[in-house]
Short mmCIF file of C-alpha atoms in Angstrom, two decimals:
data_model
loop_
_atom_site.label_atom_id
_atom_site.label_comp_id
_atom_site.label_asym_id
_atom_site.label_seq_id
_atom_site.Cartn_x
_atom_site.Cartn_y
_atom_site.Cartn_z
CA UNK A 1 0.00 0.00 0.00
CA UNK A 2 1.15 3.11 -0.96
CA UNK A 3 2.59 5.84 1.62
CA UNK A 4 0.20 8.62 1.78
CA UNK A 5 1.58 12.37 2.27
CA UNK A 6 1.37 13.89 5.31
CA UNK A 7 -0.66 17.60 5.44
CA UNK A 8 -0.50 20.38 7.35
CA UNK A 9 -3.32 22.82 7.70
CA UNK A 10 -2.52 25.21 10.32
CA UNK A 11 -5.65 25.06 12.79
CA UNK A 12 -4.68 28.25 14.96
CA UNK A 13 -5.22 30.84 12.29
CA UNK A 14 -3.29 32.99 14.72
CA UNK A 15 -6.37 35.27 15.30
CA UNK A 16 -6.89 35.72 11.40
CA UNK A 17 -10.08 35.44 9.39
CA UNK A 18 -10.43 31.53 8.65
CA UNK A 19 -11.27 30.48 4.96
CA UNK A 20 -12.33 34.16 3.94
CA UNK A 21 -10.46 34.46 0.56
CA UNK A 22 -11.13 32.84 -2.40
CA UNK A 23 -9.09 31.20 -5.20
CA UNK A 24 -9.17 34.22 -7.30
CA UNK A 25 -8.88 36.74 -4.00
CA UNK A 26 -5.78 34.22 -2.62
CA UNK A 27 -4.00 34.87 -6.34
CA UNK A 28 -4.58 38.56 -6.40
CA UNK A 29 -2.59 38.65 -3.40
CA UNK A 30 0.67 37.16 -5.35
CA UNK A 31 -0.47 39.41 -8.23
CA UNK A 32 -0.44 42.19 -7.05
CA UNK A 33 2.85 41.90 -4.82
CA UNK A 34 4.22 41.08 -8.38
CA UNK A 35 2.96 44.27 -9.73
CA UNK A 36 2.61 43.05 -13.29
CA UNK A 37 1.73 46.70 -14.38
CA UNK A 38 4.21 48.38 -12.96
CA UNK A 39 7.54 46.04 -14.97
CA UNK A 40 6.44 47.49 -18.17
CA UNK A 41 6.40 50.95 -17.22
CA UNK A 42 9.07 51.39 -14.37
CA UNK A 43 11.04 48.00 -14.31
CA UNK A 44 11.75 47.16 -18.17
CA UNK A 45 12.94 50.80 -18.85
CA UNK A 46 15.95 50.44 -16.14
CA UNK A 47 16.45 46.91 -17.37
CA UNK A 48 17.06 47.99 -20.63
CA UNK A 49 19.28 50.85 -19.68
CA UNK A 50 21.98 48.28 -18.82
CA UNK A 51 21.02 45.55 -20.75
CA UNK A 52 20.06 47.14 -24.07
CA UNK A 53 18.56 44.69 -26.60
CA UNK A 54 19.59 42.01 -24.57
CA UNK A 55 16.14 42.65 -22.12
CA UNK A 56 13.79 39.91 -23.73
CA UNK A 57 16.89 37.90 -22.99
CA UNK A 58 16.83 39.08 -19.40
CA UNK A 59 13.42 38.06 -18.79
CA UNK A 60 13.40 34.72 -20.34
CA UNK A 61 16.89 33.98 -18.14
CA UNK A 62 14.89 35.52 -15.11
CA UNK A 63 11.70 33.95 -16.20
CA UNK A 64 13.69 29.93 -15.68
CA UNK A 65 15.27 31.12 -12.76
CA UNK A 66 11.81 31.67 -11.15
CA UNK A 67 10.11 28.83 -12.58
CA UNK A 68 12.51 26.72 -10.29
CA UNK A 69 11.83 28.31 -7.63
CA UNK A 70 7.90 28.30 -8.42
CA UNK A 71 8.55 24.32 -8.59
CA UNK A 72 10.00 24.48 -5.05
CA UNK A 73 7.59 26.81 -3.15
CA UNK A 74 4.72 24.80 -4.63
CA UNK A 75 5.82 21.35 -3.46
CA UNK A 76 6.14 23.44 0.30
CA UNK A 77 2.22 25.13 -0.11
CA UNK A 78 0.58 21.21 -1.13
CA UNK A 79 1.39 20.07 2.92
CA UNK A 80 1.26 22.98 4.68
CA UNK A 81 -0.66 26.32 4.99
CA UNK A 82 0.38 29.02 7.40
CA UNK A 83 0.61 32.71 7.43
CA UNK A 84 4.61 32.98 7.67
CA UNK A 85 4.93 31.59 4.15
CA UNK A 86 8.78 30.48 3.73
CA UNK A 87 9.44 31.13 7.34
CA UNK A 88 7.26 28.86 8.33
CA UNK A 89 7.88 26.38 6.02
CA UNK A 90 11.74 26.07 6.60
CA UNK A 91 11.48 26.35 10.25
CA UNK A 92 10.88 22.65 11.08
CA UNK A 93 13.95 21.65 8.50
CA UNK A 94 16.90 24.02 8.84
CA UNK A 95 18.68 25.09 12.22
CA UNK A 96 17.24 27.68 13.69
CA UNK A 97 19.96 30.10 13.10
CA UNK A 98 19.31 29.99 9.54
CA UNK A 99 15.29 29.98 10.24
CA UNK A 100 16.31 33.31 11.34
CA UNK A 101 17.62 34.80 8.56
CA UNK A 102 15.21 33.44 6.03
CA UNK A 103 12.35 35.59 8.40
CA UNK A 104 14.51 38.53 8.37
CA UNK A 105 15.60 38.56 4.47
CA UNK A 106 11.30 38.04 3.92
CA UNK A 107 10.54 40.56 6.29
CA UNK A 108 12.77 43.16 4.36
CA UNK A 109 12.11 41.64 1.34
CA UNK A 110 8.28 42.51 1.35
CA UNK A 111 9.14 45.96 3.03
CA UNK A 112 11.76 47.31 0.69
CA UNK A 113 9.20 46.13 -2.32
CA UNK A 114 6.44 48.19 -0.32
CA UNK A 115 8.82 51.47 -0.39
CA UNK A 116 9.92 50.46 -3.89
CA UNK A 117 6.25 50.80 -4.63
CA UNK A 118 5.95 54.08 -2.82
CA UNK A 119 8.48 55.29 -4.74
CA UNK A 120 7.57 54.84 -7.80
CA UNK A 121 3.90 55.91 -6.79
CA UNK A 122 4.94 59.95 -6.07
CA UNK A 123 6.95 59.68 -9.67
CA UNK A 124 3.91 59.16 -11.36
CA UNK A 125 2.01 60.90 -9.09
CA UNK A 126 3.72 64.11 -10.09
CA UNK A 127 3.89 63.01 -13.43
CA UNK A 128 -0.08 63.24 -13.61
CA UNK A 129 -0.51 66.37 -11.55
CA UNK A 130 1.91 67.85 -13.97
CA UNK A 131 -0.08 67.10 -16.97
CA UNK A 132 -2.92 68.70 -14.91
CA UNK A 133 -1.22 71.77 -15.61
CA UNK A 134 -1.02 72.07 -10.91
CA UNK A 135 2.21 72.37 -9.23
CA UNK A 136 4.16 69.58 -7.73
CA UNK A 137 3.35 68.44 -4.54
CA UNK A 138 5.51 67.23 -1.99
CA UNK A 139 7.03 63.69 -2.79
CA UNK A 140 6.63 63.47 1.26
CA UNK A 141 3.30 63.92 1.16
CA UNK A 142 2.30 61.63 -1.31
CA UNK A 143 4.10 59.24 0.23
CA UNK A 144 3.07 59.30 3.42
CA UNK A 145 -0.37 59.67 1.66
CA UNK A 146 -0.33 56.43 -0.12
CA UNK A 147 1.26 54.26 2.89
CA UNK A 148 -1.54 55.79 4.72
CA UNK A 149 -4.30 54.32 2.69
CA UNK A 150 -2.40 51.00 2.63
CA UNK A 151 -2.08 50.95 6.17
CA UNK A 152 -5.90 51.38 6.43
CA UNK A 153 -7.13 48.82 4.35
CA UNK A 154 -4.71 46.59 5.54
CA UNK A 155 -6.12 46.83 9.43
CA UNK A 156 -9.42 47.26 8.08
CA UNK A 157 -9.98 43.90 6.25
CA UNK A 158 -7.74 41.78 4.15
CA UNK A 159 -11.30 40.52 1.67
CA UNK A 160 -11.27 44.35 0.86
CA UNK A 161 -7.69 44.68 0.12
CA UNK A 162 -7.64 41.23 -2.17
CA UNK A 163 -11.05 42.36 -4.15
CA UNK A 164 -9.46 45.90 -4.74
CA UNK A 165 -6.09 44.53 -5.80
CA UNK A 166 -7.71 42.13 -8.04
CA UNK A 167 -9.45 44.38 -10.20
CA UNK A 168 -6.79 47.27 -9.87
CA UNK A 169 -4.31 44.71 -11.69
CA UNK A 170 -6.80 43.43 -14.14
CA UNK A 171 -7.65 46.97 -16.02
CA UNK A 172 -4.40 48.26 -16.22
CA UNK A 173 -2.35 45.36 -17.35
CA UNK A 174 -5.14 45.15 -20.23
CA UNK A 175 -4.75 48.45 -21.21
CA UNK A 176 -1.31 47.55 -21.66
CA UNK A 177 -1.59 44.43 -23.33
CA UNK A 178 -3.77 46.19 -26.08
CA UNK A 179 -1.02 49.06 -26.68
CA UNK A 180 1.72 45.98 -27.06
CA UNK A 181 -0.42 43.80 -29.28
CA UNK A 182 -0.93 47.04 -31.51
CA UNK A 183 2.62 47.62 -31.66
CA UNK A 184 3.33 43.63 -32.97
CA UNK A 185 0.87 43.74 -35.22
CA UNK A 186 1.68 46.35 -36.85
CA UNK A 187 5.15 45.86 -37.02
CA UNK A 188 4.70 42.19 -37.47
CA UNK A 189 6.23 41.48 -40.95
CA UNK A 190 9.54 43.56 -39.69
CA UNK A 191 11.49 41.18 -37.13
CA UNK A 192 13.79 43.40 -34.77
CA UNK A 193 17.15 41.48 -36.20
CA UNK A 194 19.22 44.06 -33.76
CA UNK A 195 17.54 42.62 -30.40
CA UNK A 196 17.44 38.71 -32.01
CA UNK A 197 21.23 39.40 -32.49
CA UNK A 198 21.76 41.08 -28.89
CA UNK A 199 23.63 43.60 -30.83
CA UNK A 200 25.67 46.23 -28.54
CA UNK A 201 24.46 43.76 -25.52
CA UNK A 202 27.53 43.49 -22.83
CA UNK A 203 27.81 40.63 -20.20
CA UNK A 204 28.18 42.64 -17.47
CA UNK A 205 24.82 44.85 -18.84
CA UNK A 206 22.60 41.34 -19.16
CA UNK A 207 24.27 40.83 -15.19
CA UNK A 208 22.95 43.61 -13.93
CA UNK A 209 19.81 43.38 -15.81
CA UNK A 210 18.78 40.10 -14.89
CA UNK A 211 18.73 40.94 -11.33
CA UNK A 212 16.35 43.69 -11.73
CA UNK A 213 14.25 41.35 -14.23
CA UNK A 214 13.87 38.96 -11.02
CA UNK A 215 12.69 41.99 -8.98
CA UNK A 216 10.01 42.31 -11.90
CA UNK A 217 8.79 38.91 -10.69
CA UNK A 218 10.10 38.92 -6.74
CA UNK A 219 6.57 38.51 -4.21
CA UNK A 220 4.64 35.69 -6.41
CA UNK A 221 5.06 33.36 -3.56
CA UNK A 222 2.92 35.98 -1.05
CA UNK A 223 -0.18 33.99 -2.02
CA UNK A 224 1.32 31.69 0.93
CA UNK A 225 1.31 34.54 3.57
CA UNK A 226 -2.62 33.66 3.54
CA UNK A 227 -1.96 30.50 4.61
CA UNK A 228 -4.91 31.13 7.71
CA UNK A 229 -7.13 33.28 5.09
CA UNK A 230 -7.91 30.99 2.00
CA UNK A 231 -10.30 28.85 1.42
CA UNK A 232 -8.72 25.40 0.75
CA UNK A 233 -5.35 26.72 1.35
CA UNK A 234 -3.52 23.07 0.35
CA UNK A 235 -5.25 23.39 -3.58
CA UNK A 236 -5.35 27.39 -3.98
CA UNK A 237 -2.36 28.64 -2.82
CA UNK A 238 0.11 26.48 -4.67
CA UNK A 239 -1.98 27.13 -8.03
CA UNK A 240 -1.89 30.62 -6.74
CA UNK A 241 1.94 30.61 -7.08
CA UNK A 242 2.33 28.45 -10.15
CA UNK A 243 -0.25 30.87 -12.33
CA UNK A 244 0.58 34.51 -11.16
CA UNK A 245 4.36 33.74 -12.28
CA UNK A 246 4.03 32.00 -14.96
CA UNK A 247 1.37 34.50 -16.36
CA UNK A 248 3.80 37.25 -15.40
CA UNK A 249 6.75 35.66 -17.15
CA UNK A 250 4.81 35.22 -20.38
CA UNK A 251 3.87 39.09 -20.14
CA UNK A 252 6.91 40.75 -19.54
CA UNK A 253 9.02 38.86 -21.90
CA UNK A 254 6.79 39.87 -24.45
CA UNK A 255 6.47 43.82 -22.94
CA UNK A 256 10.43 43.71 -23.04
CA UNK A 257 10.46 42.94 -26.74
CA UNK A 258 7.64 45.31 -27.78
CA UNK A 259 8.81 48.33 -25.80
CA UNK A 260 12.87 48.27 -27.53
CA UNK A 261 11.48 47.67 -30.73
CA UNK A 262 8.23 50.85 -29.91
CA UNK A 263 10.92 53.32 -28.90
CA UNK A 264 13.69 51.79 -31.84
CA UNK A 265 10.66 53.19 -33.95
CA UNK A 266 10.09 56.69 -32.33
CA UNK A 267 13.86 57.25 -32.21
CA UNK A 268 14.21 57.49 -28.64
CA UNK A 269 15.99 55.85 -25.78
CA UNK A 270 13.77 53.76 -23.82
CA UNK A 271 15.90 53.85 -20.41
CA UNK A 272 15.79 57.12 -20.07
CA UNK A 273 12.30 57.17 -20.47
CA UNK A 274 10.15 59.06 -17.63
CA UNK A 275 6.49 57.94 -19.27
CA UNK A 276 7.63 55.01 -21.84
CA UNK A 277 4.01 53.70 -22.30
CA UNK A 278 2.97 57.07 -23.72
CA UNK A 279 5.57 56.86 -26.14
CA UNK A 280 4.43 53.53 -26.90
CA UNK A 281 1.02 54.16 -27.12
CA UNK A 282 1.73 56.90 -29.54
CA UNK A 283 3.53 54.37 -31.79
CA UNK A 284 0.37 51.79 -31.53
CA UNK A 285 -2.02 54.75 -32.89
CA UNK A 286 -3.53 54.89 -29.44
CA UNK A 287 -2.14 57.71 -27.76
CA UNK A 288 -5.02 58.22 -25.67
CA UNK A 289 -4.21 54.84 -23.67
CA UNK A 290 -0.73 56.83 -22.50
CA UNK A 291 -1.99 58.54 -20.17
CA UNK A 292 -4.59 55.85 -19.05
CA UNK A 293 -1.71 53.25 -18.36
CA UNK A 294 0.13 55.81 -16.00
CA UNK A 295 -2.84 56.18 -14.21
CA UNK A 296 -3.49 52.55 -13.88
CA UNK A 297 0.40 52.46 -12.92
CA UNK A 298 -0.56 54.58 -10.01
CA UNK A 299 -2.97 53.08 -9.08
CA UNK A 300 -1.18 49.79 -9.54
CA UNK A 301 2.09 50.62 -7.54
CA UNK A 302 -0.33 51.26 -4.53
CA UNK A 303 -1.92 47.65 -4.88
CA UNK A 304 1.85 46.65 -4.92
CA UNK A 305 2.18 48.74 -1.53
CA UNK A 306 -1.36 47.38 -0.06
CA UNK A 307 0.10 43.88 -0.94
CA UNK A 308 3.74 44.10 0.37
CA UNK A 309 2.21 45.59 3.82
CA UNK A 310 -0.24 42.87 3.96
CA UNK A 311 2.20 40.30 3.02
CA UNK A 312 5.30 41.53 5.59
CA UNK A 313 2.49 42.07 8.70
CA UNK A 314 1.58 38.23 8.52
CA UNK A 315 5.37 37.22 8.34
CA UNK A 316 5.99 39.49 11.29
CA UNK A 317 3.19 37.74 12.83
CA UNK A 318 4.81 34.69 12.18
CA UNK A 319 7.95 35.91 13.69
CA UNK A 320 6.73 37.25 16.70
CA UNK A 321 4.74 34.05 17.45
CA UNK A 322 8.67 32.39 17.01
CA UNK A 323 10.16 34.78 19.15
CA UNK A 324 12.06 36.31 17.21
CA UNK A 325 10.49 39.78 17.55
CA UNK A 326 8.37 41.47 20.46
CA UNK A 327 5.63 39.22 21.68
CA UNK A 328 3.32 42.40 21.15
CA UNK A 329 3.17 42.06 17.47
CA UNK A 330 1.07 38.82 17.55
CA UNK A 331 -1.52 40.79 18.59
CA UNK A 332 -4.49 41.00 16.27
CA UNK A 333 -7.39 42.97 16.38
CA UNK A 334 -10.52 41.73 17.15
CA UNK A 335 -13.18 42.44 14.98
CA UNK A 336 -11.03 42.87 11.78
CA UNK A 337 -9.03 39.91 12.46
CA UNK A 338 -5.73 41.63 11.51
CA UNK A 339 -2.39 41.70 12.73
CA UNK A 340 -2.45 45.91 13.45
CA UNK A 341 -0.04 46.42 15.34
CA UNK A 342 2.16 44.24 12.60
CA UNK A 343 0.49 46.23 9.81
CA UNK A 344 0.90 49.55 11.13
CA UNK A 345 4.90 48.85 12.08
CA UNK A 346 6.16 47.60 8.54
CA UNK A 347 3.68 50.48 6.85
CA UNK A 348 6.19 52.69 8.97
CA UNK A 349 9.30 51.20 8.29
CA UNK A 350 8.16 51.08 4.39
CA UNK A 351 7.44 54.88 3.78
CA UNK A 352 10.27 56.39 6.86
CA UNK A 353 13.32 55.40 4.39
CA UNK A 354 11.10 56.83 0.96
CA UNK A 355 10.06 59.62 3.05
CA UNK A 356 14.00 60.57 3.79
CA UNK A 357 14.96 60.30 -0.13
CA UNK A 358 12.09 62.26 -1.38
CA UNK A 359 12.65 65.18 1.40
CA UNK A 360 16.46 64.99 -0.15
CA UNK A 361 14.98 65.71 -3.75
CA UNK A 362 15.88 62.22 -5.10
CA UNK A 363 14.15 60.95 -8.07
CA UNK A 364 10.91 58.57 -7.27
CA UNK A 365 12.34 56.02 -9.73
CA UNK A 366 16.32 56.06 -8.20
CA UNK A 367 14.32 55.15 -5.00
CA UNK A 368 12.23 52.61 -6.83
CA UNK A 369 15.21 51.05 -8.25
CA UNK A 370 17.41 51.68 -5.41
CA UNK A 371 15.00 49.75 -2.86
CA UNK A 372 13.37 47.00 -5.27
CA UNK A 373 17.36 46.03 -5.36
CA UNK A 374 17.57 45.59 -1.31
CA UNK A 375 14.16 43.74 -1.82
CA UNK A 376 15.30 42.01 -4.44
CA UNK A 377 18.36 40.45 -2.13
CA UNK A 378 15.96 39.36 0.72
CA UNK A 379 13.93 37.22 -1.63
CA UNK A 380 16.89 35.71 -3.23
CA UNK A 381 18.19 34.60 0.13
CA UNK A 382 14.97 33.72 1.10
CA UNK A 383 14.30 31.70 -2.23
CA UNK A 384 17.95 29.67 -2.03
CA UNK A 385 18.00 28.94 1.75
CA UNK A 386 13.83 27.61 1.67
CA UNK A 387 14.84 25.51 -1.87
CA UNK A 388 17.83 23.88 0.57
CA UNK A 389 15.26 22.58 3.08
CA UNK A 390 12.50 20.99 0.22
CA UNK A 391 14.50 17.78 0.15
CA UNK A 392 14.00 17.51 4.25
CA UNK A 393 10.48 19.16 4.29
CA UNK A 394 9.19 16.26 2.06
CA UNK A 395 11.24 13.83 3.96
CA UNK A 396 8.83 15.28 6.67
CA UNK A 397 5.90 15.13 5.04
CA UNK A 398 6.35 11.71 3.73
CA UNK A 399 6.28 12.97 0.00
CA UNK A 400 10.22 12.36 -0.76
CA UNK A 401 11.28 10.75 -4.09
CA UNK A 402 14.65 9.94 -5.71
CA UNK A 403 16.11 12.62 -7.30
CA UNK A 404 13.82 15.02 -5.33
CA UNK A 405 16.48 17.12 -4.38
CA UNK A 406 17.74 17.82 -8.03
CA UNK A 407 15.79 20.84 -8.65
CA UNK A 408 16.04 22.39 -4.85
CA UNK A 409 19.76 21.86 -5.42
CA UNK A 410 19.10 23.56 -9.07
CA UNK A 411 17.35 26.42 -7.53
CA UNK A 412 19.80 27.51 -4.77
CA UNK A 413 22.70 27.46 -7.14
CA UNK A 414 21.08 29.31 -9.56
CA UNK A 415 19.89 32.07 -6.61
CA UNK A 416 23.92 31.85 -5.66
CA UNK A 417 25.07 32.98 -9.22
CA UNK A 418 22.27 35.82 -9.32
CA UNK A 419 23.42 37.02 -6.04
CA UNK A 420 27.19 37.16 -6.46
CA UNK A 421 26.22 38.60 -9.74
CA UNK A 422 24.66 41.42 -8.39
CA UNK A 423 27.54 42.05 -6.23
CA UNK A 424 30.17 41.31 -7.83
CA UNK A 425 32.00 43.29 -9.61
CA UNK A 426 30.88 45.85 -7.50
CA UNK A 427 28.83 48.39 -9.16
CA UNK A 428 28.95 51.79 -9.28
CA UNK A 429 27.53 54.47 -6.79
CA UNK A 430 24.20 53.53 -4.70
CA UNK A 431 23.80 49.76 -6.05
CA UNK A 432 27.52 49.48 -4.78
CA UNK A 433 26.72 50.01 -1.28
CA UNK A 434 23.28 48.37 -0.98
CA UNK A 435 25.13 44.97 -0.30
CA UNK A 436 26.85 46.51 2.78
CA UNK A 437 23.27 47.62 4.27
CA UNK A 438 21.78 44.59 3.55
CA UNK A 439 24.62 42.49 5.04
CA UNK A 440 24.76 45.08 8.00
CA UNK A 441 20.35 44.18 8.54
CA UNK A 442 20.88 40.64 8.44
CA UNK A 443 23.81 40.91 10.91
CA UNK A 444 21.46 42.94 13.47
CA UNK A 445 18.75 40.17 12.79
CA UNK A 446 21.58 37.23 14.05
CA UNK A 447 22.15 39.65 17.25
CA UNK A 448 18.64 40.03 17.94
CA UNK A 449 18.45 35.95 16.96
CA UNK A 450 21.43 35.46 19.89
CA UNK A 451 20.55 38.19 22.63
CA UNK A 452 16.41 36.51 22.30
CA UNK A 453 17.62 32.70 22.44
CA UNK A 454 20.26 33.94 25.39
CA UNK A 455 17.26 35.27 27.17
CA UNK A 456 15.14 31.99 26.57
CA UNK A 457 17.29 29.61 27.49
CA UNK A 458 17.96 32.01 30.94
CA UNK A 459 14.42 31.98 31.54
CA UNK A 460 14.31 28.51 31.39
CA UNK A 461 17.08 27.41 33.43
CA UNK A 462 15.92 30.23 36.24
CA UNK A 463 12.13 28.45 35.77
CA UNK A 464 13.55 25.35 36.26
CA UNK A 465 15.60 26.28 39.44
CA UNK A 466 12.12 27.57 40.90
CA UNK A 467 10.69 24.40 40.36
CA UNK A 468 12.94 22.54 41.64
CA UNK A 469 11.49 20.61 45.18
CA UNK A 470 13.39 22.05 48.39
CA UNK A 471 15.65 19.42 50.32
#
């Protein structure tokens, strides 16, 4: 008789909403973390300004590289369903030093992608008050503004949040999908022979590119942060994961092609593009759907910042619940069924280091860049460490084959070469320094790791004294 799997279904739903999402609220959540609207007109631009016509390269390299780890975070969401996502799922394998710093790289990962977001929401924000024909306003204020309303809606009720990221997503990345199919189609007898030769392309260019083409995709595995919140979280969340990336892979790919060969057209330089879909949608005969799409981008990079802050609240949760940050944070509230106090900390975190850059003057896309790349190296270490414990989480779980540990092995090595690739050669100015502060976070997280389990095991050996029977 055949060995049967074991399955996890968490049963404490750690004061969250039981079974209140659906399958189609439970993938909006990995959607819009993913931010499909926001690649074409943010991401792909800076991808292309170091890759060149080497970016539909980028994204198909960046596109494998995520499809292993889809195949790895999948196997984890069939036998188990809890809120702290990869946390939770490497905790019973790995030791718990390393537990530790797969929490902390998620943790930042989902908050630098939430001030990424904010970032590139008071860009466009301006962007569209300018066309107005108003005066700027603050880049402060519309951050703060923004993370505000995410904070809200995140406390209020996460059914709200999923319905209003769901549809947010939807109508903007078809707006975009109809200025790219006009563009193929009417360029469709005229292949672009200089991007199918990767003319100009440099290897360092396609290193640096591919990094920031896995940022396009980093946050499809948040689906499993609603591990307590779906509805049949064993069958939705792992098709959750599977769908969103593979849908987003298939979409960018093809934006990356379309927009080099759009601006090769209008004669203009696509990375240093502030608006790139207008330009594009002035190429497709559609200008009209320009300005549309940077509204839907808007609106889109604050669904990204709704999801992130949804996303890093339950992993602090998760943390808090493992000790590994204050015992008040696994406090929910009551009626909502919310982690608050988790929600309204990483909403503060998010928008304090976005608020600093835009009070200096920087640009809202240096700061999306700039923190989607510290994102970007919390999910990689996240992804590589949780592919290293599949082999013992099936083991686990009963569901272990030969040659099971192929792909995990596959996957880290793979997330090993992106990060030393990102590194190293060191780049140039901000990106050059971003692997010191990351380094420097996850060293703080091992102190805090050390000092907490110092102060456990104390507790327990002066608990134990106390209990001890007099002579």
């Amino acid at each position: 008789m055949a060995h049967r799997p074991e399955v996890h279904q968490d049963n404490a739903g750690y004061g969250l909403r039981r079974a209140a999402l659906s399958p189609v609220e439970t993938m909006a959540q990995s959607i819009s973390t993913i931010s499909p609207t926001a690649t074409p007109v943010a991401t792909i631009p800076l991808v292309c300004a170091l890759a060149g016509n080497g970016t539909w390269l980028a994204y198909i390299l960046a596109s494998g590289a995520i499809l292993l780890v889809v195949l790895c975070i999948s196997k984890f969401a069939r036998y188990s369903a809890s809120p702290g996502s990869l946390y939770s799922y490497v905790s019973s394998v790995l030791p718990p030093w390393v537990v530790s710093i797969v929490a902390w790289s998620l943790l930042l990962a989902y908050v630098a992608t939430a001030s990424s977001s904010v970032g590139g929401f008071y860009h466009y924000g301006n962007l569209l008050i300018l066309d107005a024909g108003n005066h700027i306003i603050s880049a402060v204020l519309l951050s703060l503004f923004v993370m505000g309303i995410s904070i809200w809606i995140a406390w209020r009720d996460v059914k709200i949040s999923a319905q209003l990221m769901l549809w947010i997503e939807a109508v903007s990345v078809s707006l975009i999908l109809i200025v790219v199919m006009l563009i193929l189609v009417r360029f469709r007898h005229h292949l672009d022979w200089q991007q199918l030769q990767l003319r100009g392309m440099t290897g360092s260019g396609l290193r640096l590119g591919l990094v920031l083409a896995i940022f396009s995709f980093v946050g499809f595995e948040s689906a499993t942060t609603l591990g307590s919140e779906a509805r049949d979280p064993l069958k939705t969340i792992p098709r959750a994961v599977i769908q969103s990336a593979l849908f987003s892979g298939a979409i960018f790919t093809v934006c990356a092609y379309a927009e080099v060969l759009g601006f090769r057209v209008a004669g203009q330089d696509l990375g240093a593009s502030p608006a790139p879909m207008r330009v594009l949608a002035g190429v497709g005969g559609v200008g009209i759907l320009g300005l549309l799409i940077d509204i839907g981008a808007l609106v889109s990079l604050f669904a990204g910042t709704l999801a992130c802050i949804t996303a890093a609240a339950r992993v602090l949760l998760l943390m808090s619940h493992g000790g590994l940050t204050h015992g008040s944070l696994r406090v929910t509230h009551a009626r909502n069924e919310t982690p608050g106090r988790a929600v309204i900390l990483t909403g503060i975190v998010a928008v304090l280091p976005v608020a600093i850059f835009a009070a200096l003057g920087v640009r809202g896309l240096d700061v999306y860049g700039w923190m989607g790349s510290m994102g970007t190296y919390g999910f990689i270490v996240a992804y590589g460490l949780a592919s290293l414990a599949l082999p013992g989480y099936l083991r686990n779980h009963g569901a272990f084959r030969p040659g099971a540990q192929i792909i995990p092995w596959l996957t880290a090595f793979v997330m090993l070469l992106a990060l030393i690739g990102n590194i190293y050669p060191v780049p140039e100015g901000v990106y050059g320094k971003l692997p010191l502060i990351f380094l420097a976070y996850l060293t703080l997280g091992m102190l805090w790791f050390l000092w907490s389990s110092g102060r456990k095991t104390e507790m327990l050996d002066e608990d134990s004294v106390e209990r001890e029977p007099a002579d």
